[in-house]
PDB file of C-alpha atoms in Angstrom:
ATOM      1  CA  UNK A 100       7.794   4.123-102.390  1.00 38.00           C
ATOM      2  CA  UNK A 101      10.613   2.562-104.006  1.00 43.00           C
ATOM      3  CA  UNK A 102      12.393   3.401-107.435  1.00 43.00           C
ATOM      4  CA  UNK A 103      13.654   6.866-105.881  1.00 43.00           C
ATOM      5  CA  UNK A 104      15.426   7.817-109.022  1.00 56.00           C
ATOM      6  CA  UNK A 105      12.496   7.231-111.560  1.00 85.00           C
ATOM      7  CA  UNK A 106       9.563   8.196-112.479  1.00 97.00           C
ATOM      8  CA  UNK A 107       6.787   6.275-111.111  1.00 98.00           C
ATOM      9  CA  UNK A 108       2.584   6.947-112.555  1.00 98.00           C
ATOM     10  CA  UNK A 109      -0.149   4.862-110.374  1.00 98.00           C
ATOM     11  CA  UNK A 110      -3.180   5.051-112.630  1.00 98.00           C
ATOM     12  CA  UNK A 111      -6.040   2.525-113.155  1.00 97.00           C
ATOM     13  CA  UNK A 112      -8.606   1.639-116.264  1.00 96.00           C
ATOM     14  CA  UNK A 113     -11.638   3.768-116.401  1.00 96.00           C
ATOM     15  CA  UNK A 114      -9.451   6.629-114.874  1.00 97.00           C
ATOM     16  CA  UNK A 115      -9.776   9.450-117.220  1.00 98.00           C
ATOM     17  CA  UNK A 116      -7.840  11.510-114.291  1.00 98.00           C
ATOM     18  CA  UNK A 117      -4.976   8.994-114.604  1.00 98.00           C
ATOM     19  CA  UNK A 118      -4.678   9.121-118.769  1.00 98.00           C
ATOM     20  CA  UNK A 119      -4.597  13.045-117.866  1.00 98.00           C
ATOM     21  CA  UNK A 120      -0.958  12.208-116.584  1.00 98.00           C
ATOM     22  CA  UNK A 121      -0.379   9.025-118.633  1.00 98.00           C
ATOM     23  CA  UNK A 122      -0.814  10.404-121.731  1.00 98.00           C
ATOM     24  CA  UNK A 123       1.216  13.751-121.073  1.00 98.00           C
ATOM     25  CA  UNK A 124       4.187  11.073-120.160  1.00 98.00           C
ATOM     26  CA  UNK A 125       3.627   9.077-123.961  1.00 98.00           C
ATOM     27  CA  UNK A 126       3.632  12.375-125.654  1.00 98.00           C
ATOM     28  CA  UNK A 127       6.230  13.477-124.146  1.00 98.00           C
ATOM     29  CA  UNK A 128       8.279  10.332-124.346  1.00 97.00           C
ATOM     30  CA  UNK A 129       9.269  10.677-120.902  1.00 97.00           C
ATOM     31  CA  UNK A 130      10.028   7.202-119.115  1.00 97.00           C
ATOM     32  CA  UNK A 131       8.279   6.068-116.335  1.00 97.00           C
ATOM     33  CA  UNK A 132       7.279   3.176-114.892  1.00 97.00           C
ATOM     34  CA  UNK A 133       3.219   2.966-114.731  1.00 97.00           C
ATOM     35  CA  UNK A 134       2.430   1.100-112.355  1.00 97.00           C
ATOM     36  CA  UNK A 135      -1.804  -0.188-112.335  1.00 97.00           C
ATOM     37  CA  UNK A 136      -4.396  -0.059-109.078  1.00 96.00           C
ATOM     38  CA  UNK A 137      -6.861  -2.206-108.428  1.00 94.00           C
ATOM     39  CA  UNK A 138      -9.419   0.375-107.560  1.00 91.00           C
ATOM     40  CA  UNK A 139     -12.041  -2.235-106.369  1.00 90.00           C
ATOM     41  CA  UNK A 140     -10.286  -2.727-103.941  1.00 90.00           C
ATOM     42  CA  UNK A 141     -10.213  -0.984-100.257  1.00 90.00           C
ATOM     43  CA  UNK A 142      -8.412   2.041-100.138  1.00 87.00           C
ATOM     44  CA  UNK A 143      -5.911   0.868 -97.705  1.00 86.00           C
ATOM     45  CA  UNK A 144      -5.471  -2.516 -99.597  1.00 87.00           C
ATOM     46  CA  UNK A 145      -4.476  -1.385-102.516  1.00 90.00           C
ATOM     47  CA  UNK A 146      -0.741  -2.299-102.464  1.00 89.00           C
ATOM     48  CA  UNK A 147       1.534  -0.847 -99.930  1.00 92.00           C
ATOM     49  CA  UNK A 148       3.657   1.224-102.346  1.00 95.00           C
ATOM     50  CA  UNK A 149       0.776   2.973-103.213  1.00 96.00           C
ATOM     51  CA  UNK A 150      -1.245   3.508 -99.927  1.00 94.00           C
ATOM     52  CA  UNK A 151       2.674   5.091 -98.942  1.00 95.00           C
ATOM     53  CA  UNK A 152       2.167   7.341-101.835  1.00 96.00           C
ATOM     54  CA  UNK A 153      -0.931   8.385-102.105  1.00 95.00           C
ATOM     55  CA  UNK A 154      -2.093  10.931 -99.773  1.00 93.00           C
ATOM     56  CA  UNK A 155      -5.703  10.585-100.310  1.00 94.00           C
ATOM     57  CA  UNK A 156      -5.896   7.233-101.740  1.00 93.00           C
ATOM     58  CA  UNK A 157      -6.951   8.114-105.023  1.00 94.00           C
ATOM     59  CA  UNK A 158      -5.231   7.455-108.564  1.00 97.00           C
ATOM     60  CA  UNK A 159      -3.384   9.046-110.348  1.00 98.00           C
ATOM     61  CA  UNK A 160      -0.191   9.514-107.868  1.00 98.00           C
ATOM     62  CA  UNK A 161       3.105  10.201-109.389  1.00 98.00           C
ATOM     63  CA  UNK A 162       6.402   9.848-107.619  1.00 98.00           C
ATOM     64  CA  UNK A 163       9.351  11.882-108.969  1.00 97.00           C
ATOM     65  CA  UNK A 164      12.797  11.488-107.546  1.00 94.00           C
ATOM     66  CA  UNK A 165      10.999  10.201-104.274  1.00 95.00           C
ATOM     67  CA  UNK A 166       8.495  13.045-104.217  1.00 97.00           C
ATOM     68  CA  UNK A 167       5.285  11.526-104.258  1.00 98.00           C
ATOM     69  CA  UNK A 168       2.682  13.889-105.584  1.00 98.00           C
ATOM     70  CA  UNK A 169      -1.541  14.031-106.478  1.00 98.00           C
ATOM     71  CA  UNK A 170      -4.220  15.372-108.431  1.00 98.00           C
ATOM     72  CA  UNK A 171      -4.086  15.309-112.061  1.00 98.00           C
ATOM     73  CA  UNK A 172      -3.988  18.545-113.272  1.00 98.00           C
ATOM     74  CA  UNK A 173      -1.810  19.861-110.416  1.00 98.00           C
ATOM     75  CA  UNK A 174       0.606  16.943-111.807  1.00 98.00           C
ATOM     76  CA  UNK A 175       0.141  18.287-115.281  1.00 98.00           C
ATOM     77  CA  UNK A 176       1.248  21.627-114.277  1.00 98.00           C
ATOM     78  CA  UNK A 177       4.480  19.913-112.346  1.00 98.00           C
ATOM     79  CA  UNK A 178       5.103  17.833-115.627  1.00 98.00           C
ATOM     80  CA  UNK A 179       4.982  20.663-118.015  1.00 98.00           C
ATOM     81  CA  UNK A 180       7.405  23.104-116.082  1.00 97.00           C
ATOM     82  CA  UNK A 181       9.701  20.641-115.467  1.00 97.00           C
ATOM     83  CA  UNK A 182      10.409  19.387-118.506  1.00 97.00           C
ATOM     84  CA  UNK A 183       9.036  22.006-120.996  1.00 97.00           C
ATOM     85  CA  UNK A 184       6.740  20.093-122.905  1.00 98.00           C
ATOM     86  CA  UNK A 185       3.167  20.972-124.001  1.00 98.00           C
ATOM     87  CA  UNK A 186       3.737  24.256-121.508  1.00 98.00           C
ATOM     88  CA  UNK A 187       2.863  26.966-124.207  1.00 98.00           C
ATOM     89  CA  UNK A 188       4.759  30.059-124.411  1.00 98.00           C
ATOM     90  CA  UNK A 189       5.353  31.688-121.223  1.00 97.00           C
ATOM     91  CA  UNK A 190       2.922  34.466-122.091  1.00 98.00           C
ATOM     92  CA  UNK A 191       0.455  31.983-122.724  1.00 98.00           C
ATOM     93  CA  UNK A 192       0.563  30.427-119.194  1.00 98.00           C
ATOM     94  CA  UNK A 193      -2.069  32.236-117.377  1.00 98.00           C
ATOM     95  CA  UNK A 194      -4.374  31.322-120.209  1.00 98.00           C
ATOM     96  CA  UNK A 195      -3.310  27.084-119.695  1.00 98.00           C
ATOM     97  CA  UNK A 196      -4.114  27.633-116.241  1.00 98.00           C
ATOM     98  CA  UNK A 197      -7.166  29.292-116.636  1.00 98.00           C
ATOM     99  CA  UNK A 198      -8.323  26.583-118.952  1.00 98.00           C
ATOM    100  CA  UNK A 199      -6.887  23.413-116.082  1.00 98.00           C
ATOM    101  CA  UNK A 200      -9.326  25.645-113.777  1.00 98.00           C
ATOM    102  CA  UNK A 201     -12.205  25.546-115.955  1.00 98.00           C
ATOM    103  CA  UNK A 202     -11.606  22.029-116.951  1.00 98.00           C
ATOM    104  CA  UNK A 203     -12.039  20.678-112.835  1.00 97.00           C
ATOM    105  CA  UNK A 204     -15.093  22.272-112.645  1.00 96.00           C
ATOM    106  CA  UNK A 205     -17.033  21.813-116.012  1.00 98.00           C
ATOM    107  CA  UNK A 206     -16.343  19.299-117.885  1.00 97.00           C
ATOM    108  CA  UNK A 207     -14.088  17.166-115.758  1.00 97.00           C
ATOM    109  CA  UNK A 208     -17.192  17.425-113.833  1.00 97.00           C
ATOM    110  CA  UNK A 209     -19.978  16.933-115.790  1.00 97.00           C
ATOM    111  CA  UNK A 210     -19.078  13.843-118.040  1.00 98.00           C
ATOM    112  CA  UNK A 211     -17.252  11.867-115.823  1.00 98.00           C
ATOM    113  CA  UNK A 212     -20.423  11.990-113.472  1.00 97.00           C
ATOM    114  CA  UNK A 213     -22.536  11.353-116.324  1.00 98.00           C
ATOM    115  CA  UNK A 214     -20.529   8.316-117.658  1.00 98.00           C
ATOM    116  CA  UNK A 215     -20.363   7.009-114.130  1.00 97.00           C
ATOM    117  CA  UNK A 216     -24.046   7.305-113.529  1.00 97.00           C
ATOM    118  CA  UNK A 217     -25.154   5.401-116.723  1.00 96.00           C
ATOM    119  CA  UNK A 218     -22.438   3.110-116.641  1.00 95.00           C
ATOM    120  CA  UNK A 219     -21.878   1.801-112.958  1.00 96.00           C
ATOM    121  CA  UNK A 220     -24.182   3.330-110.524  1.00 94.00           C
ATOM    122  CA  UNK A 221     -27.515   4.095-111.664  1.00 92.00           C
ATOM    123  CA  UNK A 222     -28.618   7.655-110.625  1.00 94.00           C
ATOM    124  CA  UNK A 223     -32.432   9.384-110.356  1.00 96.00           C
ATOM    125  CA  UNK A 224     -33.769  10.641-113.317  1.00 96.00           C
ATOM    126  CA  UNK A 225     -33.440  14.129-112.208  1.00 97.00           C
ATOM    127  CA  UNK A 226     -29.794  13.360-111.625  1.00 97.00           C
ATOM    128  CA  UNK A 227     -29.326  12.591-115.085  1.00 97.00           C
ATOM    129  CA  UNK A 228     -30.947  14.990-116.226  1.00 98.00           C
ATOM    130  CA  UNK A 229     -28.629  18.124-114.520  1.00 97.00           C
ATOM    131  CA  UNK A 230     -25.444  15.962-115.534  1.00 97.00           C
ATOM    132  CA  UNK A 231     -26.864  16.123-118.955  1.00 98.00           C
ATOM    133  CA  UNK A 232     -27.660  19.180-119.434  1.00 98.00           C
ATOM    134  CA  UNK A 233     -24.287  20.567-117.468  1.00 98.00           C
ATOM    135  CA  UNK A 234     -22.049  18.371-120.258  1.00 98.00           C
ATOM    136  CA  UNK A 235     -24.025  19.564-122.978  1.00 98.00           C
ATOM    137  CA  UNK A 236     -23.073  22.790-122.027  1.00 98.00           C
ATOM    138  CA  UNK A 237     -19.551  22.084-121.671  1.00 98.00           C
ATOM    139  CA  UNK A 238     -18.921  20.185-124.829  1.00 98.00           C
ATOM    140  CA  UNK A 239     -21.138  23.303-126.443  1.00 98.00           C
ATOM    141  CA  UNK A 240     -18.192  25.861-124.891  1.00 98.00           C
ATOM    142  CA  UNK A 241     -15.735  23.750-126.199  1.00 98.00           C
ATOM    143  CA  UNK A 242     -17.082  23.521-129.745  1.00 98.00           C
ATOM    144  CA  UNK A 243     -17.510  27.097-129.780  1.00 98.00           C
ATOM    145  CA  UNK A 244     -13.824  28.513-128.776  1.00 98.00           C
ATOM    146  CA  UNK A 245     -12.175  25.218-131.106  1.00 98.00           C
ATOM    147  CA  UNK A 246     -14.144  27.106-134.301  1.00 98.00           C
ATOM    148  CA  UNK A 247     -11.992  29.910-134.143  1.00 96.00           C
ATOM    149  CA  UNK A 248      -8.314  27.350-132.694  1.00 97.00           C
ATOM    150  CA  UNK A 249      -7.033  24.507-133.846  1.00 97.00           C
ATOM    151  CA  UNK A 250      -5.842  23.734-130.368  1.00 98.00           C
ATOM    152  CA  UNK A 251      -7.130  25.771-126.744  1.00 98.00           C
ATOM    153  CA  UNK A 252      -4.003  28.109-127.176  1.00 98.00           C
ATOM    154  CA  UNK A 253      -2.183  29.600-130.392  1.00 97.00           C
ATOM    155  CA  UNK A 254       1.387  28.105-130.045  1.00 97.00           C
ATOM    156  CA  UNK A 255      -0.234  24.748-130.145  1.00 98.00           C
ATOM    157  CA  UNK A 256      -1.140  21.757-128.199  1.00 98.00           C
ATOM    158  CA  UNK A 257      -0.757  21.890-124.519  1.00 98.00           C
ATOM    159  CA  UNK A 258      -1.325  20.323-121.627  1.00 98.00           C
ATOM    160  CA  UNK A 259      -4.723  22.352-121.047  1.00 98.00           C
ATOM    161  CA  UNK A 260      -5.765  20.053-124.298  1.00 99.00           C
ATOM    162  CA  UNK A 261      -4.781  17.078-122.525  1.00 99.00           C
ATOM    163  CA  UNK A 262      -6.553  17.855-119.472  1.00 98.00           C
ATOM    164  CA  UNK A 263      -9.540  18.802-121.562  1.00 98.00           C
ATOM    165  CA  UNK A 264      -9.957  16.172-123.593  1.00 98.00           C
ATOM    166  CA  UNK A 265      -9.159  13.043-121.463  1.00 98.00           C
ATOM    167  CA  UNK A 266     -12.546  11.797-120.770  1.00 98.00           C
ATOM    168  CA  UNK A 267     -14.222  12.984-123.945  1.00 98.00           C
ATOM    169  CA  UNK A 268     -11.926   9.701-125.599  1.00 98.00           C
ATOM    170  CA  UNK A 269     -14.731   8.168-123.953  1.00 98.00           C
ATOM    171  CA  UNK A 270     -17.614  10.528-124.923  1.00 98.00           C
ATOM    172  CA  UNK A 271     -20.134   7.696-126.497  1.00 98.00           C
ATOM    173  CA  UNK A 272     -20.106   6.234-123.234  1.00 97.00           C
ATOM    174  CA  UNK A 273     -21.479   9.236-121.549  1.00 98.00           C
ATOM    175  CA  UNK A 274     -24.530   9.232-124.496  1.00 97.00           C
ATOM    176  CA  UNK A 275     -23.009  11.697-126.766  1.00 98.00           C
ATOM    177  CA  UNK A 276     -21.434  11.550-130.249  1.00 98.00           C
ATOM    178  CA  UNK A 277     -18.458  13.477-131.737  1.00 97.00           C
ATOM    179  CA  UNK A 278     -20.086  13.903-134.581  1.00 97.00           C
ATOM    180  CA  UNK A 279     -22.930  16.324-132.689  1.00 98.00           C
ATOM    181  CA  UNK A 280     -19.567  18.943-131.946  1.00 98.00           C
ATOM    182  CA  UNK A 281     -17.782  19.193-134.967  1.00 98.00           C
ATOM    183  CA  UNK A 282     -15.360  21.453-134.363  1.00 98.00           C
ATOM    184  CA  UNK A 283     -14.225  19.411-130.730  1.00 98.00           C
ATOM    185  CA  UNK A 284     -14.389  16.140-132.976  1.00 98.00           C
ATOM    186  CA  UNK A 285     -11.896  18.291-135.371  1.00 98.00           C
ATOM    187  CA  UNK A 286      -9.633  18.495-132.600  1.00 98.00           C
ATOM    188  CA  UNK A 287      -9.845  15.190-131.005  1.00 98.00           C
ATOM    189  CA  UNK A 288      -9.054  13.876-134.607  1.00 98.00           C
ATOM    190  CA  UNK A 289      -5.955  16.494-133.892  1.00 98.00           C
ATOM    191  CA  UNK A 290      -4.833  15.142-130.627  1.00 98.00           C
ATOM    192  CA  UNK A 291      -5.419  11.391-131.787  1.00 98.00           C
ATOM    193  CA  UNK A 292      -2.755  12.130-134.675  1.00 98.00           C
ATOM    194  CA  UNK A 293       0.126  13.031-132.231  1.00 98.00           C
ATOM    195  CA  UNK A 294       3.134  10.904-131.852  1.00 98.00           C
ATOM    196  CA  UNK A 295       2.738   8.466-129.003  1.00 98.00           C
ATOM    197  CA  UNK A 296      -0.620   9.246-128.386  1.00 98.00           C
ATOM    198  CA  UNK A 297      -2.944   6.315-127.085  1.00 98.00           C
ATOM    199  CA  UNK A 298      -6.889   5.590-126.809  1.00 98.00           C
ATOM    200  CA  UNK A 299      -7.103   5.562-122.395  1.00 98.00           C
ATOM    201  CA  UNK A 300      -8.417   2.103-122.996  1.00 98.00           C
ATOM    202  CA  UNK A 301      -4.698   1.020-123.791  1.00 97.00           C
ATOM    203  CA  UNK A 302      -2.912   3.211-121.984  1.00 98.00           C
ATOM    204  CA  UNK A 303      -4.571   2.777-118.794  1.00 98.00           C
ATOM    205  CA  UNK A 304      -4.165  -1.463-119.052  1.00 95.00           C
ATOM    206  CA  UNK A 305      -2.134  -3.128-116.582  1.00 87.00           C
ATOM    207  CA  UNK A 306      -0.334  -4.898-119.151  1.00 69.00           C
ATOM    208  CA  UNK A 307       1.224  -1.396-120.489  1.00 55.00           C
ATOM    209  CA  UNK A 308       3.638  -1.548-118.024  1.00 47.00           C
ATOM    210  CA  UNK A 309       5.898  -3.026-120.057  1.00 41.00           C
ATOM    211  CA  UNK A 310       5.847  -1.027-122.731  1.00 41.00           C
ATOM    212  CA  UNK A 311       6.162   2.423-120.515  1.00 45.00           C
ATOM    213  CA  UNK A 312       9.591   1.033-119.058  1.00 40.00           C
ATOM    214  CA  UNK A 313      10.765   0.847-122.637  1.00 33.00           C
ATOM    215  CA  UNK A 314      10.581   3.911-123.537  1.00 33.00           C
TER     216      UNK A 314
END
């Protein structure tokens, strides 16, 4: 765990967890150094910095002035008190939390599993078909609350629309279309149109290293 001073994001491709936290840290303009995992391979060879900092093994880790913390949303929550960006108004906090809550157990749930299963490990029919039907519902709640918001609370974006929206940059690849939600594709379109945001496929590269420490 060196670099005790920085700011320091493991993350890896595919990791719509780890763009959670990557992309808060573009938007924000906040300099770190992101640092990539090779999450093929074993857990306890995946780089010795890392296996240090990561308490369960898993991506994304972020270590901030030596403090080496996990899971993305509880890292969202760290990131947006501490530096006071996409936080809300204070009277508006319960409501962002409420909203991280629902996001861990819906739809950062249900179309991450579904992606997975149709893209790398093949799952029973009857698998499918519950994963389907559980992100259908999501994206349906979603939809609903964005006709009446331009963003999941009033004073604007925040990091409960990062957290929601991370994997659904990836929602064809999970068998649905934006088009079929078009009040969430509204919003996406909203979220792709802020300064320094990035598709996950770019973000998440090893070779965006560079371009992190720049900032």
């Amino acid at each position: 765990m060196d670099a005790p001073h920085g700011m320091v994001l493991y993350g890896s491709t595919d990791s719509g967890h780890s763009y959670k936290v990557r992309s808060f840290l573009l938007l924000a303009g906040i300099a770190h150094d992101y640092r990539w995992v090779d999450l093929s391979q074993p857990r306890a060879r995946r780089g010795a910095d890392f296996v240090a900092a990561s308490k369960f093994g898993e991506v994304p880790v972020l270590v901030d002035q030596g403090r080496a913390m996990c899971q993305s949303n509880a890292l969202l929550i760290h990131l947006a008190r501490k530096s006071g960006r996409f936080a809300g108004l204070e009277s508006e906090w319960q409501t962002v939390l409420e909203w991280l809550s629902w996001e861990s157990n819906r739809i950062g749930f249900s179309v991450p599993n579904l992606r997975f299963s149709l893209r790398w490990v093949r799952q029973p029919p009857e698998v499918l078909d519950y994963l389907r039907r559980r992100a259908e519902a999501d994206l349906q709640t979603l939809d609903e609350f964005l006709a009446t918001s331009e963003f999941l609370l009033p004073s604007g974006p925040t990091v409960a629309d990062i957290s929601c929206s991370a994997y659904l940059f990836w929602l064809e690849q999970a068998g649905f279309t934006e088009a079929a939600y078009l009040h969430l594709q509204r919003w996406l379109r909203a979220l792709r149109g802020l300064p320094g945001w990035r598709h996950p496929d770019q973000a998440l590269l090893a070779s965006s290293i560079d371009a992190s420490r720049a900032m």
